[in-house]
Short mmCIF file of C-alpha atoms and ligand atoms in Angstrom, two decimals:
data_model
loop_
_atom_site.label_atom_id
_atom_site.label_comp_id
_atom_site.label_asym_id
_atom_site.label_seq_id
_atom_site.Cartn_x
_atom_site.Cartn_y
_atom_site.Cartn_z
CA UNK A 28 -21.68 0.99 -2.73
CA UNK A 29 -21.43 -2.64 -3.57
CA UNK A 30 -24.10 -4.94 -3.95
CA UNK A 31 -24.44 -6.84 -0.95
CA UNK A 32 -26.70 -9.27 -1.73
CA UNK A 33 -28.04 -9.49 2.41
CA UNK A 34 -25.12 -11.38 2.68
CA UNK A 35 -23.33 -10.59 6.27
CA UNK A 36 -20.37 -8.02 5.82
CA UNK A 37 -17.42 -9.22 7.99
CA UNK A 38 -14.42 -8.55 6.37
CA UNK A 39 -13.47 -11.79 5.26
CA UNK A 40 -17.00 -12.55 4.15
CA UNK A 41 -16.55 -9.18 2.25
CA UNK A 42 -13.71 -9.98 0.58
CA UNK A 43 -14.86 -13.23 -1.20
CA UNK A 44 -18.29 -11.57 -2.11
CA UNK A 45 -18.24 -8.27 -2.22
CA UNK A 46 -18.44 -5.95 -5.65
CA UNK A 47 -19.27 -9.50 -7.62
CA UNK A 48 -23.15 -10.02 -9.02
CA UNK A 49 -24.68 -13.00 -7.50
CA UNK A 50 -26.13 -14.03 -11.12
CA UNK A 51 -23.04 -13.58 -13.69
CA UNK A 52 -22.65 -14.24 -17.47
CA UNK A 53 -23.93 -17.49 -18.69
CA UNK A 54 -24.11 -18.60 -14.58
CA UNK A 55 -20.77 -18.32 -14.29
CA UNK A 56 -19.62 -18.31 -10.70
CA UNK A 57 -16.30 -16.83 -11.04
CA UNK A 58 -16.74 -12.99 -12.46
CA UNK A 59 -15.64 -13.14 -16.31
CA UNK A 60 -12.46 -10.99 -17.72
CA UNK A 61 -14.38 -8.78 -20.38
CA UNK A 62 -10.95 -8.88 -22.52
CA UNK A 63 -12.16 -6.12 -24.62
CA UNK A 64 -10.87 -2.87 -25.93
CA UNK A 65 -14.26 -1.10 -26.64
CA UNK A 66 -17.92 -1.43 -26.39
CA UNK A 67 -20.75 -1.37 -28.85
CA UNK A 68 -23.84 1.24 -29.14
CA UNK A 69 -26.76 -0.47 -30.69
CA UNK A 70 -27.53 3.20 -31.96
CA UNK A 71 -26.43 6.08 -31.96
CA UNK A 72 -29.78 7.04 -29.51
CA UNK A 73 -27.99 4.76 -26.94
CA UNK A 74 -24.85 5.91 -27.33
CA UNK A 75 -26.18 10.15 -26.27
CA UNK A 76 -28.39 8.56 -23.56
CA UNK A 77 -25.22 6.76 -22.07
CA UNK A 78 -23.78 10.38 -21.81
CA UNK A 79 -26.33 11.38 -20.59
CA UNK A 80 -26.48 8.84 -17.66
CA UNK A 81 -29.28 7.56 -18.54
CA UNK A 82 -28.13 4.15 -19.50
CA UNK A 83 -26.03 2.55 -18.17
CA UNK A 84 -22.70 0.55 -19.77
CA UNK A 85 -19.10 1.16 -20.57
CA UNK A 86 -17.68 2.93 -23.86
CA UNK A 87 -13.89 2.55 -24.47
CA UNK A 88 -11.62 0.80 -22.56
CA UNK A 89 -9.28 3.44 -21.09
CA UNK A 90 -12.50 4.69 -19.57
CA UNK A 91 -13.14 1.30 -17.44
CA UNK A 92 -14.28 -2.16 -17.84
CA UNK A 93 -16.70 -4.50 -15.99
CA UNK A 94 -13.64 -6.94 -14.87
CA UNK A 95 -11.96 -3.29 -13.51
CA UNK A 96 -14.46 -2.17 -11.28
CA UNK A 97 -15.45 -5.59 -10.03
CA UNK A 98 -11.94 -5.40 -8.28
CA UNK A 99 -12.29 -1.97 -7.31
CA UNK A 100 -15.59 -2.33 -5.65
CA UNK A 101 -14.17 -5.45 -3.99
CA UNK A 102 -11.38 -3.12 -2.16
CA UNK A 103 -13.79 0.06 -1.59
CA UNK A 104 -15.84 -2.78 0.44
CA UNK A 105 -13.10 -3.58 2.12
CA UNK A 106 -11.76 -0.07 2.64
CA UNK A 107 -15.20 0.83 3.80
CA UNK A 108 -15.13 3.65 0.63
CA UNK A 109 -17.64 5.30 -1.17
CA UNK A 110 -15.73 4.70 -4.37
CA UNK A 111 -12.51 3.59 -5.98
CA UNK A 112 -10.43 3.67 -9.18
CA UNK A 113 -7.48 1.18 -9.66
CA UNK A 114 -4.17 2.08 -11.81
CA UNK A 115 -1.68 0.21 -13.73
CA UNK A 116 0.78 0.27 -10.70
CA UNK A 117 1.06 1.70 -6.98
CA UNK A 118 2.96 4.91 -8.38
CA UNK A 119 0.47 5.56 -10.63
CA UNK A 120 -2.24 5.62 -8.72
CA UNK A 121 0.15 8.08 -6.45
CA UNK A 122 1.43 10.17 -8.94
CA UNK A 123 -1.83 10.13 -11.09
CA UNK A 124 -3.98 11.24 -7.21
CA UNK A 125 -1.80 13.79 -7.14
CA UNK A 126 -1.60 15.39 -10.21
CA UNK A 127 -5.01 15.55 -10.49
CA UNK A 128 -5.56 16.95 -6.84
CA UNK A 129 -2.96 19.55 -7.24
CA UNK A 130 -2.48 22.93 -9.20
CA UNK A 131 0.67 25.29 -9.40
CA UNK A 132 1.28 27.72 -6.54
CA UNK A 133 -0.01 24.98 -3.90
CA UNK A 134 2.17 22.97 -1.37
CA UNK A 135 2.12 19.33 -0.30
CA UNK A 136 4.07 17.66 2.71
CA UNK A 137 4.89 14.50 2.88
CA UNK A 138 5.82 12.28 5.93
CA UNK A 139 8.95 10.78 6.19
CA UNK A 140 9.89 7.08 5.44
CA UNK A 141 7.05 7.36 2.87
CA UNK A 142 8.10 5.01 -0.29
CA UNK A 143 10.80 6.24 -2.09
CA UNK A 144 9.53 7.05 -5.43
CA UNK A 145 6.50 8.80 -4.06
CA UNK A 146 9.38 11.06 -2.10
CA UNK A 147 11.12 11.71 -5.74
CA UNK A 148 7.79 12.49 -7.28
CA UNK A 149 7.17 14.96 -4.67
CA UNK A 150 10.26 16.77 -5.35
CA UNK A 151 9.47 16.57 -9.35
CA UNK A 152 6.33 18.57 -8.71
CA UNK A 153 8.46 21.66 -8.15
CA UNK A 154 8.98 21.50 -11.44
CA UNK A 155 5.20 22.21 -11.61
CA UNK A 156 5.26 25.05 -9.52
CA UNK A 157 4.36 22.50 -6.64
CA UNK A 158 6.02 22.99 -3.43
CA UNK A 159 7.04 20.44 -0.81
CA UNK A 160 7.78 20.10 2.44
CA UNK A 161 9.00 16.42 3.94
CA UNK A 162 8.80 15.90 7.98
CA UNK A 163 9.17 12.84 9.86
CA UNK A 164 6.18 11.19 10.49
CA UNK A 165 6.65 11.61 14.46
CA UNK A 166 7.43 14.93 14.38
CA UNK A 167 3.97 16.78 15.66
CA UNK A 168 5.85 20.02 15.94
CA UNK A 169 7.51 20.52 12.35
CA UNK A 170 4.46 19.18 10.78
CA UNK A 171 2.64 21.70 12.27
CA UNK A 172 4.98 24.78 11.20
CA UNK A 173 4.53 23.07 7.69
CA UNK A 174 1.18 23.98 7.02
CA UNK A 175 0.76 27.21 5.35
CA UNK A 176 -2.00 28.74 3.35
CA UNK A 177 -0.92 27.12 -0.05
CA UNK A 178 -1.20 23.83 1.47
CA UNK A 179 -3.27 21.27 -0.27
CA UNK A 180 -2.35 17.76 0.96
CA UNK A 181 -0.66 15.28 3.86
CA UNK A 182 0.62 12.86 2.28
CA UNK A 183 1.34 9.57 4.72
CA UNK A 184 2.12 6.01 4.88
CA UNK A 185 1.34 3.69 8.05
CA UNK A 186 2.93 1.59 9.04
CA UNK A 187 6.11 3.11 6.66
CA UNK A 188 9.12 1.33 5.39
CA UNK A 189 11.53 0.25 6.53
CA UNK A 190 11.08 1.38 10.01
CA UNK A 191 7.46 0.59 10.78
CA UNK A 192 6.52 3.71 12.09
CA UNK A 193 2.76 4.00 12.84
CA UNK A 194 1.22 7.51 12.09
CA UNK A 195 -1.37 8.41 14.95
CA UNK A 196 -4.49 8.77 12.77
CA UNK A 197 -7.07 10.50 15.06
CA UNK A 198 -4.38 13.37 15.58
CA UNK A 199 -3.24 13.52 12.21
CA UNK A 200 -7.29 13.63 11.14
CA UNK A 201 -7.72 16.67 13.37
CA UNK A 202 -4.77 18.68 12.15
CA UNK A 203 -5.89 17.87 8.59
CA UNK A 204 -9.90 19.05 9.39
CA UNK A 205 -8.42 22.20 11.04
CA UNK A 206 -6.66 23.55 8.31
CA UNK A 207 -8.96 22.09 5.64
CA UNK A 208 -6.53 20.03 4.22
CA UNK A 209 -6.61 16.18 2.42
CA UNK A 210 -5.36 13.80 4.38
CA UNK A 211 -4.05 11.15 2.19
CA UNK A 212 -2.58 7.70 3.38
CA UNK A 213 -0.85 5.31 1.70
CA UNK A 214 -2.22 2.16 3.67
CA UNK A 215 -0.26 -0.48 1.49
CA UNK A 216 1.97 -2.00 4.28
CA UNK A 217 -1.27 -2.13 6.55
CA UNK A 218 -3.93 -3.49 4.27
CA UNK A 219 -7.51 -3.31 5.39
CA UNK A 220 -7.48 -6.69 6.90
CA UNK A 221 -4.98 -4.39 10.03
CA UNK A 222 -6.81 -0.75 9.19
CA UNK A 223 -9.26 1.01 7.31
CA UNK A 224 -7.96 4.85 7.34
CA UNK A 225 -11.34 6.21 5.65
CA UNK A 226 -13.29 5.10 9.45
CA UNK A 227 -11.06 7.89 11.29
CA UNK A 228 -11.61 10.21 8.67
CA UNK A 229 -8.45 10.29 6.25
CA UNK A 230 -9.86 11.79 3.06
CA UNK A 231 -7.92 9.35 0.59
CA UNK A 232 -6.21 5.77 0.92
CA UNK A 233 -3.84 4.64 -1.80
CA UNK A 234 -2.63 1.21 -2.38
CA UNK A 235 -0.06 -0.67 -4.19
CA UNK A 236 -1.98 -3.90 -4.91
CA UNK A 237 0.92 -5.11 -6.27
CA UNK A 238 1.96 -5.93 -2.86
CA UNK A 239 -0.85 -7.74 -0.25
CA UNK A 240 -4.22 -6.91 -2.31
CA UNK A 241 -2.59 -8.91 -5.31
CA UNK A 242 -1.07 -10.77 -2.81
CA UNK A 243 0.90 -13.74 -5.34
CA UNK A 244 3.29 -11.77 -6.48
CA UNK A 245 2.10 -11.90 -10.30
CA UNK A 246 0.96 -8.54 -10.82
CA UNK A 247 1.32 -4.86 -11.11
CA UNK A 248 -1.41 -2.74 -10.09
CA UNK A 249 -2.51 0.01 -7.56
CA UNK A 250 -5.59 2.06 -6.59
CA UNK A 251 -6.86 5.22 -4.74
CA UNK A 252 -10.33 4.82 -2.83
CA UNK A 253 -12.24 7.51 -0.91
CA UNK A 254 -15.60 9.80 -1.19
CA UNK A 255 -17.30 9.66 -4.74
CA UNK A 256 -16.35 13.38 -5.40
CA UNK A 257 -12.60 12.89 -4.72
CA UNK A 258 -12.07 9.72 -6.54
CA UNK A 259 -14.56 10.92 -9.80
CA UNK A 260 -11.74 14.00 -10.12
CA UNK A 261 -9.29 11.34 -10.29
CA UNK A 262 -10.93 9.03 -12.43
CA UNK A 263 -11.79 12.20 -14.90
CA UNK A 264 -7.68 12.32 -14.78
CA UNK A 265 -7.18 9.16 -15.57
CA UNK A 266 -9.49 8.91 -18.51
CA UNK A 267 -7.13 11.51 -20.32
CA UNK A 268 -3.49 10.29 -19.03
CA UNK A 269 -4.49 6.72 -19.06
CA UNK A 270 -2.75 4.22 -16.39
CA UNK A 271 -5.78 1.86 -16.40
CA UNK A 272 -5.34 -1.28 -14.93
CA UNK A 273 -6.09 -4.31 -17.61
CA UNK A 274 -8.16 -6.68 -17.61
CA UNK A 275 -6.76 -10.00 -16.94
CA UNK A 276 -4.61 -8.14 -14.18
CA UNK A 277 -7.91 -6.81 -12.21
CA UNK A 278 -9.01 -10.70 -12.69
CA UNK A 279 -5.91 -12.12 -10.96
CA UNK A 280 -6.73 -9.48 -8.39
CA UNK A 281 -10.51 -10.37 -7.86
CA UNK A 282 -8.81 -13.73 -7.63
CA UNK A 283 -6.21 -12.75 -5.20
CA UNK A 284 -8.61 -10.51 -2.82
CA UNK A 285 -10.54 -13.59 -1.97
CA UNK A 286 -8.13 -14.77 -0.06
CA UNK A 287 -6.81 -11.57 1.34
CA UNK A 288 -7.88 -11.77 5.25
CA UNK A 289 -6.60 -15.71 5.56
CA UNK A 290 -2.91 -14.52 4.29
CA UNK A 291 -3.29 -11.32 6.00
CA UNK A 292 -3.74 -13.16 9.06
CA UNK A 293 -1.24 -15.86 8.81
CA UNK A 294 0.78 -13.05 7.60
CA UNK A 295 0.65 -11.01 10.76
CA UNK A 296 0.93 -14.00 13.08
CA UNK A 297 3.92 -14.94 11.57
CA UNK A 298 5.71 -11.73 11.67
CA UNK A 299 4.86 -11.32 15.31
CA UNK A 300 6.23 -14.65 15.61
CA UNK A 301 9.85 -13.83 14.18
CA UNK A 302 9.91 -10.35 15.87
CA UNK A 303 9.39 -12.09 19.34
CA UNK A 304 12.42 -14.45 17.93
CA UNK A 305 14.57 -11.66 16.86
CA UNK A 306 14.49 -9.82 20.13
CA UNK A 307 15.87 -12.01 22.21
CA UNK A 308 18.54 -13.43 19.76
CA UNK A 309 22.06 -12.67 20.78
CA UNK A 310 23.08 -11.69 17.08
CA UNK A 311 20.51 -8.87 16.60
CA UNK A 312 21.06 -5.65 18.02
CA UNK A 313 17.43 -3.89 17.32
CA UNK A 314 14.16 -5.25 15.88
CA UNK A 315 11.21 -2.61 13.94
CA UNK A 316 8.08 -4.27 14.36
CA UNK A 317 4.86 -2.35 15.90
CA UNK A 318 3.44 -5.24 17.59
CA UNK A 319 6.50 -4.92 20.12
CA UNK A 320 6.29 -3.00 23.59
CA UNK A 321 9.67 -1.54 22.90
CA UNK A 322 8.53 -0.16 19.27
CA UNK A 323 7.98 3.72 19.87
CA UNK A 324 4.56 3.65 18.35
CA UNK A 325 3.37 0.36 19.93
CA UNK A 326 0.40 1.74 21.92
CA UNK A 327 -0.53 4.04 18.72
CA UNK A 328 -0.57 0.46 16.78
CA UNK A 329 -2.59 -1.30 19.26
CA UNK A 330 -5.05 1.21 19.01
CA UNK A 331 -5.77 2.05 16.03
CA UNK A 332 -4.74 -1.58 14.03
CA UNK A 333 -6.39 -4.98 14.15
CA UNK A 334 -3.22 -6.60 13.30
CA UNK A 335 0.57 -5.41 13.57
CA UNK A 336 1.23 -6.47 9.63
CA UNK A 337 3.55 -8.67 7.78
CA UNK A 338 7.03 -7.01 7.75
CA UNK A 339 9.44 -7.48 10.59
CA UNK A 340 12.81 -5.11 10.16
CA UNK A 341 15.62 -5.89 12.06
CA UNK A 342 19.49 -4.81 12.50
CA UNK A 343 22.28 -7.49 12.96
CA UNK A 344 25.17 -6.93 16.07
CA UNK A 345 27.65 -7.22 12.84
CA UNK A 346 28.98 -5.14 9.81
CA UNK A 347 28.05 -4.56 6.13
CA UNK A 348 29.66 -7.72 5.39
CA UNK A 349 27.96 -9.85 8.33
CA UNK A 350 24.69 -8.59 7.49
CA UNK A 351 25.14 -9.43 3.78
CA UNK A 352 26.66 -12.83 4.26
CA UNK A 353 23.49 -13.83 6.64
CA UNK A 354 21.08 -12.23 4.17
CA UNK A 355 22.57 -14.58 1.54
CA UNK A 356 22.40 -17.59 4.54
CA UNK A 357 18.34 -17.18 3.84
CA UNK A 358 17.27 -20.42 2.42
CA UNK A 359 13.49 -19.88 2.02
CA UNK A 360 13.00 -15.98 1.46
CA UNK A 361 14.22 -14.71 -2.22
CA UNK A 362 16.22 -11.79 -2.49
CA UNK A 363 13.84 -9.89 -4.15
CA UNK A 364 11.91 -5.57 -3.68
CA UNK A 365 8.45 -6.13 -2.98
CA UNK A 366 6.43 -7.71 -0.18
CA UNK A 367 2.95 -9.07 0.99
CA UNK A 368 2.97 -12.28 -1.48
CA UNK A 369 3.01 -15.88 -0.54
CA UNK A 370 6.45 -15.93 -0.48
CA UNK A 371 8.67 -14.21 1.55
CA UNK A 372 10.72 -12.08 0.68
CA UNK A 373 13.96 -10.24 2.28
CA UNK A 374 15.81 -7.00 1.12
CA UNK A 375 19.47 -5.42 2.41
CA UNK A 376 17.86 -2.05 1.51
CA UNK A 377 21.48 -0.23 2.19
CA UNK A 378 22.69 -2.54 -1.03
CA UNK A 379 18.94 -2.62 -2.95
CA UNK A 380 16.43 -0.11 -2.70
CA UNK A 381 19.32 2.50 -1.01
CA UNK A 382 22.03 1.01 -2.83
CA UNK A 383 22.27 4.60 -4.81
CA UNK A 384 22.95 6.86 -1.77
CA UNK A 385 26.19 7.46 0.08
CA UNK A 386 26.75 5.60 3.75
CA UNK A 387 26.23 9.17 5.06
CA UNK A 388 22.70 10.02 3.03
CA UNK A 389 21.67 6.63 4.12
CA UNK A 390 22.55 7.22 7.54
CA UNK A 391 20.70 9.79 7.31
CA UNK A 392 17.08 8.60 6.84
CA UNK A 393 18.39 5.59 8.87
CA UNK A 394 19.56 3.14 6.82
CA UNK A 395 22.00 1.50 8.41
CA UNK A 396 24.45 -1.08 6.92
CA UNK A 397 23.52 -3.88 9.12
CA UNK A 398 19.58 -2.83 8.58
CA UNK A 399 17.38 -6.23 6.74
CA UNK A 400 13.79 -5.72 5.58
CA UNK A 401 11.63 -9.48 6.13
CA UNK A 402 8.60 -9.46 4.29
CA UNK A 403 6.84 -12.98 5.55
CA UNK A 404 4.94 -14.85 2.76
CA UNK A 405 2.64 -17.63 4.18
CA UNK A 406 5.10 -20.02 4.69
CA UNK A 407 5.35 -21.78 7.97
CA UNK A 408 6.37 -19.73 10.84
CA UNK A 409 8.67 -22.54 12.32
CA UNK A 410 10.19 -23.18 9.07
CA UNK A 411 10.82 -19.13 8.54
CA UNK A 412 12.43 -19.29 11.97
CA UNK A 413 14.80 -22.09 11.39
CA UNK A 414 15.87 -20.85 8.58
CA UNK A 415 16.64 -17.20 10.34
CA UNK A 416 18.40 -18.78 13.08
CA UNK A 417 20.61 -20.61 10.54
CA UNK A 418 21.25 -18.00 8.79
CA UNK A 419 21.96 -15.87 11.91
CA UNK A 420 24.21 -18.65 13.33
CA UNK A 421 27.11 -17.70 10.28
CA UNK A 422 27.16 -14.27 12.53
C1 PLP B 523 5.40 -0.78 -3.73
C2 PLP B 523 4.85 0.43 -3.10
C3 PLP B 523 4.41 1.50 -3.88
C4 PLP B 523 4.51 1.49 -5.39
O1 PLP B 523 3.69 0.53 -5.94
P1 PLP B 523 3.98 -0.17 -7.36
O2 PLP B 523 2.83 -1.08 -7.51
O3 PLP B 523 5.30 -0.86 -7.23
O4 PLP B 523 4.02 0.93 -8.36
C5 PLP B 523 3.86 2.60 -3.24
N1 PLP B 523 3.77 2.65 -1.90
C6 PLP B 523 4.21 1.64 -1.12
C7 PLP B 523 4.09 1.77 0.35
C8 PLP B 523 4.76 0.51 -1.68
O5 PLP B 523 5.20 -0.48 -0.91
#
């Protein structure tokens, strides 16, 4: 879909050049931010042949901009998609995919560990006559006995959060084509750099780009790519309810995409790195991170990813207050939500992002007390390390 000027597609080599015109305003080399609210007709001929299609432009900006759909052409590259749309944030491109797939009196299930305010939104849509089923992601069986004739969509996320579980594509492909359903993934924690979804035939992949696409932790945005017929619903959608990303934010993440595969791949060394380090440290009792042998979807990872990602989730040999005191130890990771910047980042999700449930509810979905979430930036490893084993030596 992108122009691709004969210049050689690796994915690296797509993500500095692809979706960007060779020859840009005034020879600029980096693509302009068209900081603009509207567009102008020179008459108001041009103006019915642009709705017609038959010229071509832009015509207000909740509709899209040229800086908007550089950035989203960059990613569908990436993604190997027909087409993509980008949003003002990861939830809205989830909630806004979904409301405009969706109609009252259908069903959606949703795989376990999947973020947890795509969960809640799920369970809002019964308020829309939507119903919803949740089933762990590894759990062939009850997925199965989920699907009923009302059912519209599989919503997934590999690898999810916290616990790094990695969703077997191929078979959850099949079971989607069998049924006729639309397979959608949230690939965020993987990136494309480590998968592209839409190769094994998932229907729709969703991203927060807040997270790795972004990649500096500077801005909000998030986008749904897929097949030109899915995505134009969407985008009709999104023309009405209006969660458009802006334009200086798609600049910053033109600007961040170029560098995408070089953190992506630091990134993923370095978690593999610290995971290696955290299983055979004395002080840790259990380490989620699909690039081990011992990780119950390691073979299903080395198949289907190039790279194992840039999370590593572990669980100290301690108590709530051990685990909190060496989370605090941290020197070089903030305490901070988010991941896939350049700096890392770490999260006691039983006191942040769980900090609302009981110890039972969080038990439940397996948040234990003494569970940590490392998000490496692109720091270096040996530094990262040090500072974990300092950190782990207050134990
Ligand atoms: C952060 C995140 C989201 C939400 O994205 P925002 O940009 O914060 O709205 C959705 N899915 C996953 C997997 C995420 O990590």
């Amino acid at each position: 879909m992108s122009e691709d000027h004969g210049i050689p597609a690796r994915t690296a080599t797509r993500a500095v050049h692809a979706g960007e015109a060779r020859h840009k305003f005034a020879g600029s080399l980096i693509n302009p931010i068209s900081q603009t609210a509207t567009y102008v007709f020179d008459s108001l001929d041009a103006f019915t042949q642009f709705k017609a299609g038959d010229l071509e432009g832009y015509e207000y900006g909740r509709y899209g901009n040229p800086t908007q759909q550089v950035a989203e052409q960059k990613i569908a590259a990436l993604e190997g998609a027909e087409a993509g749309l980008l949003f003002s944030s990861g939830m809205s491109a989830v909630t806004s995919t979904l409301l405009a797939m969706l109609s009252s009196d259908e069903h959606i299930v949703i795989l376990g560990d999947c973020y947890r305010q795509t969960v809640r939104f799920c369970h809002m849509l019964a308020r829309y006559g939507i119903s919803v089923t949740s089933v762990a992601a590894w759990d062939w069986e009850a997925l199965a006995r989920s699907i009923r004739p009302a059912t519209r969509i599989v919503l997934t996320e590999s690898p999810t959060n916290p616990h790094l579980r990695v969703v077997d594509i191929d078979r959850l492909v099949s079971l989607g084509r069998e049924h006729d359903l639309c397979i959608i993934m949230d690939s965020t924690f993987a990136t494309p750099i480590n998968l592209r979804p839409l190769e094994y035939g998932v229907n729709l992949v969703i991203h927060s780009a807040t997270k790795y696409l972004g990649g500096h932790n500077d801005l909000m945005a998030g986008g749904v790519f897929g097949g030109e017929t899915d995505v134009a619903a969407v985008r009709e959608f999104q023309r009405v309810t209006g969660a458009i990303v802006d334009p200086l934010t798609s600049f910053l993440l033109i600007r961040g995409l170029k560098t995408l595969a070089l953190r992506v791949e630091r990134q993923n060394h370095s978690a593999m790195e610290m995971a290696l380090f955290l299983d055979q440290h004395p002080r840790i009792r259990l380490v989620h991170h699909p690039g081990l042998p011992g990780h119950p979807d390691h073979t299903v990872a080395e198949r289907q990813m190039d790279g194992y990602g840039g999370v590593v989730s572990f669980e100290v040999d301690g108590d709530l207050e051990a685990t909190r005191r060496a989370v605090e130890a941290l020197r070089i990771p903030y305490l901070a939500p988010s991941l896939g910047g350049v700096e890392s980042l770490a999260t006691h999700p039983a006191t942040m992002s769980y900090y609302d449930l009981s110890r039972e509810e969080r038990l439940q979905i397996g948040i234990t007390d003494e569970l940590v979430r490392y998000a490496v930036g692109i720091e270096d490893v040996s530094d990262l390390i040090d500072d974990l084993d300092a950190a782990l030596s207050r134990l």
